[in-house]
Amino acid sequence: MTVRTPSRTRGLLLAAPALAVVGFAAAALLLAARGSLADGLGRGWSLSAYADLLRDPALTGSLPLSLKIASLSTAVSAATALAVVGAVSGSRRGRAALDAAARATLAVPHLLAAAAFGLLLSGAGLLSRLARAAGWTDGPADFPALVGGPGHTAVLLTYVWKEAPFVTIMLLAAYTPAVRDLETAARTLGAGRLSRLRHVTLPLLAPALTEACLLVFAFTFAAYEIPALLGATAPRALPVEAVGLYRSVELGDRPGALALAVVIGLVIALAATAAAVVSRRLLRARTGP
């Protein structure tokens, strides 16, 4: 005898893992908010942690820096993924090879990727030694400060190397035969590459691209390992500042660390809300009112 599960119950069961993750994150954010309002000694409630964040030049510089790193990493990763997916869209073998390469890159831990880029881009790294051997520089001091420099170049390159494959996989999944058929029809009617990209490919891939960009932005804004290993010492990314304050031996720094965690969570929540609005509008534009 076969027992059928009601569709509503089946839907709740399928959504349960995602709901559990969201609930866990919400609970953690609420606990962080509660801790950020403490006076550091557990004797009362105070907004001094947030006031200190606004007065500290190092911390006020961390938020724009994290927004810059996350925004640039997301934009460059999305553009790179669109370019490579578009380049191999007409070849089944090309798409399979691209998918395999992207999945292989995703398997590399971020900590290992940071170490690899540090060995590649640092003043004593491989590129610096090659530049000296070629006679372009006289030593490590002449090599650009890619690791630990003010431009956070190594951080951005590492993030793009790691996140562009993720966006690529998301786009390949959305690049269905129907999309390819519409591109073929547009090409037959005389549409050029840019015209097809603007009027056919991007509108059809936009929902998947929006979701991928949200995930990349959220991760790169809140991640700790790569900016901690490859970023500059001042200003530091927001997660690095938060971990530094949390590890402080001063109990009075603990609310400040939790306040930074709340700020990180709120920025990601705002980004998720904006992505949801954009996705809804894109869906309405495809399906009609």
PDB file of C-alpha atoms in Angstrom:
ATOM      1  CA  MET A   1       0.000   0.000   0.000  1.00  0.00           C
ATOM      2  CA  THR A   2       1.395   3.356  -1.037  1.00  0.00           C
ATOM      3  CA  VAL A   3       0.918   6.318   1.274  1.00  0.00           C
ATOM      4  CA  ARG A   4       0.821   9.638  -0.530  1.00  0.00           C
ATOM      5  CA  THR A   5       2.206  12.682   1.159  1.00  0.00           C
ATOM      6  CA  PRO A   6       0.113  15.844   0.741  1.00  0.00           C
ATOM      7  CA  SER A   7       1.701  18.418  -1.547  1.00  0.00           C
ATOM      8  CA  ARG A   8       1.872  21.027   1.214  1.00  0.00           C
ATOM      9  CA  THR A   9       3.627  18.621   3.571  1.00  0.00           C
ATOM     10  CA  ARG A  10       5.997  17.553   0.809  1.00  0.00           C
ATOM     11  CA  GLY A  11       6.819  21.189   0.115  1.00  0.00           C
ATOM     12  CA  LEU A  12       7.547  21.859   3.789  1.00  0.00           C
ATOM     13  CA  LEU A  13       9.798  18.811   3.975  1.00  0.00           C
ATOM     14  CA  LEU A  14      11.738  19.915   0.917  1.00  0.00           C
ATOM     15  CA  ALA A  15      12.077  23.437   2.302  1.00  0.00           C
ATOM     16  CA  ALA A  16      13.000  22.277   5.812  1.00  0.00           C
ATOM     17  CA  PRO A  17      16.816  22.304   5.313  1.00  0.00           C
ATOM     18  CA  ALA A  18      16.756  25.818   3.889  1.00  0.00           C
ATOM     19  CA  LEU A  19      14.375  27.015   6.610  1.00  0.00           C
ATOM     20  CA  ALA A  20      16.629  25.471   9.255  1.00  0.00           C
ATOM     21  CA  VAL A  21      19.649  27.366   7.916  1.00  0.00           C
ATOM     22  CA  VAL A  22      17.698  30.633   7.802  1.00  0.00           C
ATOM     23  CA  GLY A  23      16.391  30.053  11.309  1.00  0.00           C
ATOM     24  CA  PHE A  24      19.875  29.314  12.622  1.00  0.00           C
ATOM     25  CA  ALA A  25      21.250  32.471  11.007  1.00  0.00           C
ATOM     26  CA  ALA A  26      18.386  34.569  12.377  1.00  0.00           C
ATOM     27  CA  ALA A  27      18.895  33.173  15.871  1.00  0.00           C
ATOM     28  CA  ALA A  28      22.629  33.878  15.699  1.00  0.00           C
ATOM     29  CA  LEU A  29      21.968  37.443  14.554  1.00  0.00           C
ATOM     30  CA  LEU A  30      19.512  38.001  17.396  1.00  0.00           C
ATOM     31  CA  LEU A  31      22.029  36.707  19.930  1.00  0.00           C
ATOM     32  CA  ALA A  32      24.680  38.987  18.436  1.00  0.00           C
ATOM     33  CA  ALA A  33      22.302  41.952  18.638  1.00  0.00           C
ATOM     34  CA  ARG A  34      21.584  41.151  22.274  1.00  0.00           C
ATOM     35  CA  GLY A  35      25.289  40.932  23.074  1.00  0.00           C
ATOM     36  CA  SER A  36      26.051  44.163  21.234  1.00  0.00           C
ATOM     37  CA  LEU A  37      23.677  46.029  23.541  1.00  0.00           C
ATOM     38  CA  ALA A  38      25.469  44.897  26.693  1.00  0.00           C
ATOM     39  CA  ASP A  39      27.849  47.221  28.507  1.00  0.00           C
ATOM     40  CA  GLY A  40      30.703  44.706  28.312  1.00  0.00           C
ATOM     41  CA  LEU A  41      30.403  43.615  31.926  1.00  0.00           C
ATOM     42  CA  GLY A  42      26.901  42.186  31.762  1.00  0.00           C
ATOM     43  CA  ARG A  43      25.472  44.799  34.118  1.00  0.00           C
ATOM     44  CA  GLY A  44      23.038  46.552  31.808  1.00  0.00           C
ATOM     45  CA  TRP A  45      22.126  47.652  28.307  1.00  0.00           C
ATOM     46  CA  SER A  46      23.829  50.307  26.252  1.00  0.00           C
ATOM     47  CA  LEU A  47      24.224  51.608  22.699  1.00  0.00           C
ATOM     48  CA  SER A  48      27.815  52.598  23.375  1.00  0.00           C
ATOM     49  CA  ALA A  49      29.179  49.844  21.115  1.00  0.00           C
ATOM     50  CA  TYR A  50      27.454  51.363  18.085  1.00  0.00           C
ATOM     51  CA  ALA A  51      28.472  54.875  19.103  1.00  0.00           C
ATOM     52  CA  ASP A  52      32.088  53.716  19.351  1.00  0.00           C
ATOM     53  CA  LEU A  53      31.883  52.252  15.855  1.00  0.00           C
ATOM     54  CA  LEU A  54      30.820  55.608  14.451  1.00  0.00           C
ATOM     55  CA  ARG A  55      33.659  57.421  16.245  1.00  0.00           C
ATOM     56  CA  ASP A  56      36.489  55.015  15.388  1.00  0.00           C
ATOM     57  CA  PRO A  57      38.135  55.993  12.060  1.00  0.00           C
ATOM     58  CA  ALA A  58      39.499  52.456  11.594  1.00  0.00           C
ATOM     59  CA  LEU A  59      36.064  50.909  11.883  1.00  0.00           C
ATOM     60  CA  THR A  60      34.314  53.519   9.742  1.00  0.00           C
ATOM     61  CA  GLY A  61      36.862  52.774   7.023  1.00  0.00           C
ATOM     62  CA  SER A  62      36.217  49.035   7.241  1.00  0.00           C
ATOM     63  CA  LEU A  63      32.606  49.206   6.033  1.00  0.00           C
ATOM     64  CA  PRO A  64      33.360  51.044   2.753  1.00  0.00           C
ATOM     65  CA  LEU A  65      36.318  48.710   2.196  1.00  0.00           C
ATOM     66  CA  SER A  66      34.204  45.578   2.640  1.00  0.00           C
ATOM     67  CA  LEU A  67      31.511  46.998   0.370  1.00  0.00           C
ATOM     68  CA  LYS A  68      34.164  47.757  -2.248  1.00  0.00           C
ATOM     69  CA  ILE A  69      35.692  44.280  -2.062  1.00  0.00           C
ATOM     70  CA  ALA A  70      32.319  42.541  -2.229  1.00  0.00           C
ATOM     71  CA  SER A  71      30.944  44.748  -5.023  1.00  0.00           C
ATOM     72  CA  LEU A  72      34.038  44.502  -7.231  1.00  0.00           C
ATOM     73  CA  SER A  73      34.407  40.768  -6.648  1.00  0.00           C
ATOM     74  CA  THR A  74      30.764  40.212  -7.531  1.00  0.00           C
ATOM     75  CA  ALA A  75      30.822  42.418 -10.628  1.00  0.00           C
ATOM     76  CA  VAL A  76      34.044  40.985 -12.054  1.00  0.00           C
ATOM     77  CA  SER A  77      33.001  37.399 -11.276  1.00  0.00           C
ATOM     78  CA  ALA A  78      29.640  37.920 -12.995  1.00  0.00           C
ATOM     79  CA  ALA A  79      31.211  39.553 -16.054  1.00  0.00           C
ATOM     80  CA  THR A  80      33.833  36.797 -16.325  1.00  0.00           C
ATOM     81  CA  ALA A  81      31.221  34.059 -16.011  1.00  0.00           C
ATOM     82  CA  LEU A  82      28.998  35.664 -18.648  1.00  0.00           C
ATOM     83  CA  ALA A  83      31.940  35.984 -21.011  1.00  0.00           C
ATOM     84  CA  VAL A  84      33.113  32.390 -20.723  1.00  0.00           C
ATOM     85  CA  VAL A  85      29.593  30.927 -20.833  1.00  0.00           C
ATOM     86  CA  GLY A  86      28.818  32.988 -23.914  1.00  0.00           C
ATOM     87  CA  ALA A  87      32.069  31.886 -25.546  1.00  0.00           C
ATOM     88  CA  VAL A  88      31.285  28.161 -25.232  1.00  0.00           C
ATOM     89  CA  SER A  89      27.502  28.357 -25.543  1.00  0.00           C
ATOM     90  CA  GLY A  90      27.475  26.815 -28.998  1.00  0.00           C
ATOM     91  CA  SER A  91      29.664  23.816 -28.170  1.00  0.00           C
ATOM     92  CA  ARG A  92      28.450  20.884 -26.098  1.00  0.00           C
ATOM     93  CA  ARG A  93      32.016  19.758 -25.408  1.00  0.00           C
ATOM     94  CA  GLY A  94      32.996  23.275 -24.501  1.00  0.00           C
ATOM     95  CA  ARG A  95      30.172  23.544 -21.974  1.00  0.00           C
ATOM     96  CA  ALA A  96      31.098  20.171 -20.471  1.00  0.00           C
ATOM     97  CA  ALA A  97      34.762  21.154 -20.166  1.00  0.00           C
ATOM     98  CA  LEU A  98      33.838  24.513 -18.651  1.00  0.00           C
ATOM     99  CA  ASP A  99      31.530  22.850 -16.148  1.00  0.00           C
ATOM    100  CA  ALA A 100      34.235  20.375 -15.128  1.00  0.00           C
ATOM    101  CA  ALA A 101      36.840  23.130 -14.719  1.00  0.00           C
ATOM    102  CA  ALA A 102      34.459  25.279 -12.666  1.00  0.00           C
ATOM    103  CA  ARG A 103      33.557  22.408 -10.349  1.00  0.00           C
ATOM    104  CA  ALA A 104      37.231  21.556  -9.865  1.00  0.00           C
ATOM    105  CA  THR A 105      37.949  25.148  -8.848  1.00  0.00           C
ATOM    106  CA  LEU A 106      35.026  25.148  -6.418  1.00  0.00           C
ATOM    107  CA  ALA A 107      36.550  22.135  -4.656  1.00  0.00           C
ATOM    108  CA  VAL A 108      39.590  24.203  -3.614  1.00  0.00           C
ATOM    109  CA  PRO A 109      39.120  25.589  -0.069  1.00  0.00           C
ATOM    110  CA  HIS A 110      39.260  29.370   0.248  1.00  0.00           C
ATOM    111  CA  LEU A 111      42.061  29.120   2.789  1.00  0.00           C
ATOM    112  CA  LEU A 112      44.178  27.093   0.362  1.00  0.00           C
ATOM    113  CA  ALA A 113      43.366  29.533  -2.448  1.00  0.00           C
ATOM    114  CA  ALA A 114      44.493  32.455  -0.264  1.00  0.00           C
ATOM    115  CA  ALA A 115      47.768  30.692   0.527  1.00  0.00           C
ATOM    116  CA  ALA A 116      48.356  29.922  -3.153  1.00  0.00           C
ATOM    117  CA  PHE A 117      47.742  33.509  -4.254  1.00  0.00           C
ATOM    118  CA  GLY A 118      49.950  34.742  -1.433  1.00  0.00           C
ATOM    119  CA  LEU A 119      52.813  32.579  -2.687  1.00  0.00           C
ATOM    120  CA  LEU A 120      52.139  33.759  -6.229  1.00  0.00           C
ATOM    121  CA  LEU A 121      51.671  37.507  -5.715  1.00  0.00           C
ATOM    122  CA  SER A 122      53.727  38.465  -2.644  1.00  0.00           C
ATOM    123  CA  GLY A 123      56.976  40.398  -2.812  1.00  0.00           C
ATOM    124  CA  ALA A 124      58.930  37.164  -2.394  1.00  0.00           C
ATOM    125  CA  GLY A 125      56.498  35.154  -4.494  1.00  0.00           C
ATOM    126  CA  LEU A 126      56.740  33.468  -7.853  1.00  0.00           C
ATOM    127  CA  LEU A 127      55.768  36.460  -9.993  1.00  0.00           C
ATOM    128  CA  SER A 128      58.226  38.697  -8.154  1.00  0.00           C
ATOM    129  CA  ARG A 129      61.031  36.229  -8.763  1.00  0.00           C
ATOM    130  CA  LEU A 130      60.117  35.889 -12.426  1.00  0.00           C
ATOM    131  CA  ALA A 131      60.080  39.679 -12.795  1.00  0.00           C
ATOM    132  CA  ARG A 132      63.533  39.893 -11.226  1.00  0.00           C
ATOM    133  CA  ALA A 133      64.856  37.087 -13.436  1.00  0.00           C
ATOM    134  CA  ALA A 134      63.530  38.890 -16.503  1.00  0.00           C
ATOM    135  CA  GLY A 135      65.255  42.105 -15.409  1.00  0.00           C
ATOM    136  CA  TRP A 136      62.039  44.044 -14.883  1.00  0.00           C
ATOM    137  CA  THR A 137      62.728  44.614 -11.181  1.00  0.00           C
ATOM    138  CA  ASP A 138      65.829  44.731  -9.000  1.00  0.00           C
ATOM    139  CA  GLY A 139      64.236  42.913  -6.069  1.00  0.00           C
ATOM    140  CA  PRO A 140      61.095  42.367  -4.001  1.00  0.00           C
ATOM    141  CA  ALA A 141      60.989  46.031  -3.010  1.00  0.00           C
ATOM    142  CA  ASP A 142      60.349  47.027  -6.653  1.00  0.00           C
ATOM    143  CA  PHE A 143      57.474  44.584  -7.085  1.00  0.00           C
ATOM    144  CA  PRO A 144      53.968  46.070  -6.666  1.00  0.00           C
ATOM    145  CA  ALA A 145      52.402  45.518  -3.242  1.00  0.00           C
ATOM    146  CA  LEU A 146      49.683  43.150  -4.388  1.00  0.00           C
ATOM    147  CA  VAL A 147      49.527  41.307  -1.054  1.00  0.00           C
ATOM    148  CA  GLY A 148      48.849  43.539   1.926  1.00  0.00           C
ATOM    149  CA  GLY A 149      48.748  46.633  -0.273  1.00  0.00           C
ATOM    150  CA  PRO A 150      46.202  49.437  -0.090  1.00  0.00           C
ATOM    151  CA  GLY A 151      44.410  48.259  -3.210  1.00  0.00           C
ATOM    152  CA  HIS A 152      43.680  44.767  -1.785  1.00  0.00           C
ATOM    153  CA  THR A 153      44.528  43.424  -5.253  1.00  0.00           C
ATOM    154  CA  ALA A 154      45.356  39.922  -4.054  1.00  0.00           C
ATOM    155  CA  VAL A 155      42.064  39.718  -2.156  1.00  0.00           C
ATOM    156  CA  LEU A 156      40.066  40.693  -5.237  1.00  0.00           C
ATOM    157  CA  LEU A 157      41.935  38.320  -7.557  1.00  0.00           C
ATOM    158  CA  THR A 158      41.492  35.417  -5.166  1.00  0.00           C
ATOM    159  CA  TYR A 159      37.785  36.071  -4.792  1.00  0.00           C
ATOM    160  CA  VAL A 160      37.286  36.341  -8.548  1.00  0.00           C
ATOM    161  CA  TRP A 161      39.215  33.112  -9.116  1.00  0.00           C
ATOM    162  CA  LYS A 162      36.998  31.330  -6.584  1.00  0.00           C
ATOM    163  CA  GLU A 163      33.606  32.939  -7.237  1.00  0.00           C
ATOM    164  CA  ALA A 164      33.562  33.245 -11.030  1.00  0.00           C
ATOM    165  CA  PRO A 165      33.352  29.423 -11.361  1.00  0.00           C
ATOM    166  CA  PHE A 166      30.371  29.403  -8.985  1.00  0.00           C
ATOM    167  CA  VAL A 167      28.545  31.988 -11.096  1.00  0.00           C
ATOM    168  CA  THR A 168      29.523  30.000 -14.193  1.00  0.00           C
ATOM    169  CA  ILE A 169      27.874  26.850 -12.849  1.00  0.00           C
ATOM    170  CA  MET A 170      24.720  28.797 -11.994  1.00  0.00           C
ATOM    171  CA  LEU A 171      24.577  30.249 -15.506  1.00  0.00           C
ATOM    172  CA  LEU A 172      25.270  26.914 -17.186  1.00  0.00           C
ATOM    173  CA  ALA A 173      22.343  25.424 -15.279  1.00  0.00           C
ATOM    174  CA  ALA A 174      20.086  28.240 -16.515  1.00  0.00           C
ATOM    175  CA  TYR A 175      21.468  28.059 -20.064  1.00  0.00           C
ATOM    176  CA  THR A 176      18.852  25.569 -21.218  1.00  0.00           C
ATOM    177  CA  PRO A 177      18.272  24.351 -24.792  1.00  0.00           C
ATOM    178  CA  ALA A 178      15.356  26.794 -24.991  1.00  0.00           C
ATOM    179  CA  VAL A 179      17.753  29.699 -24.448  1.00  0.00           C
ATOM    180  CA  ARG A 180      20.075  28.373 -27.134  1.00  0.00           C
ATOM    181  CA  ASP A 181      17.159  27.928 -29.532  1.00  0.00           C
ATOM    182  CA  LEU A 182      16.091  31.551 -29.025  1.00  0.00           C
ATOM    183  CA  GLU A 183      19.663  32.716 -29.591  1.00  0.00           C
ATOM    184  CA  THR A 184      19.793  30.690 -32.798  1.00  0.00           C
ATOM    185  CA  ALA A 185      16.514  32.204 -33.960  1.00  0.00           C
ATOM    186  CA  ALA A 186      17.783  35.712 -33.221  1.00  0.00           C
ATOM    187  CA  ARG A 187      21.025  34.965 -35.099  1.00  0.00           C
ATOM    188  CA  THR A 188      19.019  33.686 -38.060  1.00  0.00           C
ATOM    189  CA  LEU A 189      17.036  36.929 -38.103  1.00  0.00           C
ATOM    190  CA  GLY A 190      20.249  38.935 -38.324  1.00  0.00           C
ATOM    191  CA  ALA A 191      20.857  39.909 -34.693  1.00  0.00           C
ATOM    192  CA  GLY A 192      24.509  40.452 -33.836  1.00  0.00           C
ATOM    193  CA  ARG A 193      26.334  39.097 -30.785  1.00  0.00           C
ATOM    194  CA  LEU A 194      25.792  42.192 -28.646  1.00  0.00           C
ATOM    195  CA  SER A 195      22.162  42.448 -29.691  1.00  0.00           C
ATOM    196  CA  ARG A 196      21.538  38.800 -28.824  1.00  0.00           C
ATOM    197  CA  LEU A 197      23.290  39.253 -25.496  1.00  0.00           C
ATOM    198  CA  ARG A 198      21.230  42.324 -24.621  1.00  0.00           C
ATOM    199  CA  HIS A 199      17.793  41.257 -25.846  1.00  0.00           C
ATOM    200  CA  VAL A 200      17.858  37.461 -25.519  1.00  0.00           C
ATOM    201  CA  THR A 201      20.594  35.996 -23.336  1.00  0.00           C
ATOM    202  CA  LEU A 202      20.721  38.467 -20.458  1.00  0.00           C
ATOM    203  CA  PRO A 203      16.944  38.700 -19.902  1.00  0.00           C
ATOM    204  CA  LEU A 204      16.690  34.903 -19.799  1.00  0.00           C
ATOM    205  CA  LEU A 205      19.717  34.412 -17.549  1.00  0.00           C
ATOM    206  CA  ALA A 206      19.031  37.438 -15.347  1.00  0.00           C
ATOM    207  CA  PRO A 207      17.188  35.587 -12.533  1.00  0.00           C
ATOM    208  CA  ALA A 208      19.969  33.021 -12.143  1.00  0.00           C
ATOM    209  CA  LEU A 209      22.606  35.734 -12.424  1.00  0.00           C
ATOM    210  CA  THR A 210      20.878  37.820  -9.748  1.00  0.00           C
ATOM    211  CA  GLU A 211      20.762  34.894  -7.325  1.00  0.00           C
ATOM    212  CA  ALA A 212      24.400  34.024  -7.989  1.00  0.00           C
ATOM    213  CA  CYS A 213      25.504  37.624  -7.494  1.00  0.00           C
ATOM    214  CA  LEU A 214      23.632  37.818  -4.183  1.00  0.00           C
ATOM    215  CA  LEU A 215      25.379  34.697  -2.896  1.00  0.00           C
ATOM    216  CA  VAL A 216      28.790  35.932  -4.042  1.00  0.00           C
ATOM    217  CA  PHE A 217      28.224  39.377  -2.494  1.00  0.00           C
ATOM    218  CA  ALA A 218      27.041  37.896   0.810  1.00  0.00           C
ATOM    219  CA  PHE A 219      29.992  35.542   1.018  1.00  0.00           C
ATOM    220  CA  THR A 220      32.708  38.009   0.037  1.00  0.00           C
ATOM    221  CA  PHE A 221      31.284  40.661   2.353  1.00  0.00           C
ATOM    222  CA  ALA A 222      31.221  38.371   5.398  1.00  0.00           C
ATOM    223  CA  ALA A 223      34.196  36.030   4.778  1.00  0.00           C
ATOM    224  CA  TYR A 224      37.249  36.241   6.999  1.00  0.00           C
ATOM    225  CA  GLU A 225      40.066  34.044   5.676  1.00  0.00           C
ATOM    226  CA  ILE A 226      41.121  35.752   2.453  1.00  0.00           C
ATOM    227  CA  PRO A 227      41.130  39.396   3.665  1.00  0.00           C
ATOM    228  CA  ALA A 228      42.838  38.302   6.883  1.00  0.00           C
ATOM    229  CA  LEU A 229      45.673  36.585   5.006  1.00  0.00           C
ATOM    230  CA  LEU A 230      46.042  38.830   1.951  1.00  0.00           C
ATOM    231  CA  GLY A 231      44.525  42.183   2.927  1.00  0.00           C
ATOM    232  CA  ALA A 232      46.166  45.327   4.253  1.00  0.00           C
ATOM    233  CA  THR A 233      46.572  45.893   7.982  1.00  0.00           C
ATOM    234  CA  ALA A 234      44.747  49.232   7.866  1.00  0.00           C
ATOM    235  CA  PRO A 235      41.987  49.587   7.081  1.00  0.00           C
ATOM    236  CA  ARG A 236      40.956  45.998   7.508  1.00  0.00           C
ATOM    237  CA  ALA A 237      37.832  44.323   6.180  1.00  0.00           C
ATOM    238  CA  LEU A 238      34.818  44.331   8.470  1.00  0.00           C
ATOM    239  CA  PRO A 239      34.958  40.592   9.351  1.00  0.00           C
ATOM    240  CA  VAL A 240      38.660  40.886  10.202  1.00  0.00           C
ATOM    241  CA  GLU A 241      37.928  43.811  12.528  1.00  0.00           C
ATOM    242  CA  ALA A 242      35.074  41.883  14.133  1.00  0.00           C
ATOM    243  CA  VAL A 243      37.211  38.805  14.808  1.00  0.00           C
ATOM    244  CA  GLY A 244      40.033  40.985  16.132  1.00  0.00           C
ATOM    245  CA  LEU A 245      37.718  42.708  18.614  1.00  0.00           C
ATOM    246  CA  TYR A 246      36.119  39.425  19.640  1.00  0.00           C
ATOM    247  CA  ARG A 247      39.536  37.921  20.418  1.00  0.00           C
ATOM    248  CA  SER A 248      40.578  40.940  22.461  1.00  0.00           C
ATOM    249  CA  VAL A 249      41.442  40.352  26.107  1.00  0.00           C
ATOM    250  CA  GLU A 250      39.385  43.409  27.005  1.00  0.00           C
ATOM    251  CA  LEU A 251      35.822  42.438  27.856  1.00  0.00           C
ATOM    252  CA  GLY A 252      34.684  45.897  26.805  1.00  0.00           C
ATOM    253  CA  ASP A 253      35.576  45.072  23.182  1.00  0.00           C
ATOM    254  CA  ARG A 254      33.150  42.146  22.983  1.00  0.00           C
ATOM    255  CA  PRO A 255      29.994  44.283  22.374  1.00  0.00           C
ATOM    256  CA  GLY A 256      31.832  46.126  19.589  1.00  0.00           C
ATOM    257  CA  ALA A 257      32.657  42.845  17.871  1.00  0.00           C
ATOM    258  CA  LEU A 258      29.043  41.721  18.101  1.00  0.00           C
ATOM    259  CA  ALA A 259      27.877  45.116  16.825  1.00  0.00           C
ATOM    260  CA  LEU A 260      30.057  44.605  13.753  1.00  0.00           C
ATOM    261  CA  ALA A 261      28.477  41.181  13.286  1.00  0.00           C
ATOM    262  CA  VAL A 262      25.045  42.818  13.412  1.00  0.00           C
ATOM    263  CA  VAL A 263      26.129  45.380  10.807  1.00  0.00           C
ATOM    264  CA  ILE A 264      27.380  42.585   8.544  1.00  0.00           C
ATOM    265  CA  GLY A 265      24.105  40.718   8.926  1.00  0.00           C
ATOM    266  CA  LEU A 266      22.018  43.824   8.208  1.00  0.00           C
ATOM    267  CA  VAL A 267      23.977  44.656   5.041  1.00  0.00           C
ATOM    268  CA  ILE A 268      23.506  41.105   3.760  1.00  0.00           C
ATOM    269  CA  ALA A 269      19.796  41.244   4.648  1.00  0.00           C
ATOM    270  CA  LEU A 270      19.429  44.481   2.673  1.00  0.00           C
ATOM    271  CA  ALA A 271      21.254  42.919  -0.281  1.00  0.00           C
ATOM    272  CA  ALA A 272      18.988  39.867  -0.117  1.00  0.00           C
ATOM    273  CA  THR A 273      15.905  42.083  -0.049  1.00  0.00           C
ATOM    274  CA  ALA A 274      17.109  44.046  -3.055  1.00  0.00           C
ATOM    275  CA  ALA A 275      17.902  40.825  -4.927  1.00  0.00           C
ATOM    276  CA  ALA A 276      14.435  39.459  -4.136  1.00  0.00           C
ATOM    277  CA  VAL A 277      12.798  42.615  -5.514  1.00  0.00           C
ATOM    278  CA  VAL A 278      14.902  42.478  -8.670  1.00  0.00           C
ATOM    279  CA  SER A 279      14.182  38.764  -9.176  1.00  0.00           C
ATOM    280  CA  ARG A 280      10.448  39.328  -8.755  1.00  0.00           C
ATOM    281  CA  ARG A 281      10.455  42.122 -11.321  1.00  0.00           C
ATOM    282  CA  LEU A 282      12.469  40.036 -13.749  1.00  0.00           C
ATOM    283  CA  LEU A 283      10.035  37.161 -13.350  1.00  0.00           C
ATOM    284  CA  ARG A 284       7.072  39.441 -13.957  1.00  0.00           C
ATOM    285  CA  ALA A 285       8.764  40.864 -17.027  1.00  0.00           C
ATOM    286  CA  ARG A 286       9.212  37.342 -18.442  1.00  0.00           C
ATOM    287  CA  THR A 287       5.779  35.975 -17.595  1.00  0.00           C
ATOM    288  CA  GLY A 288       3.746  39.159 -17.971  1.00  0.00           C
ATOM    289  CA  PRO A 289       1.451  40.836 -15.441  1.00  0.00           C
TER     290      PRO A 289
END
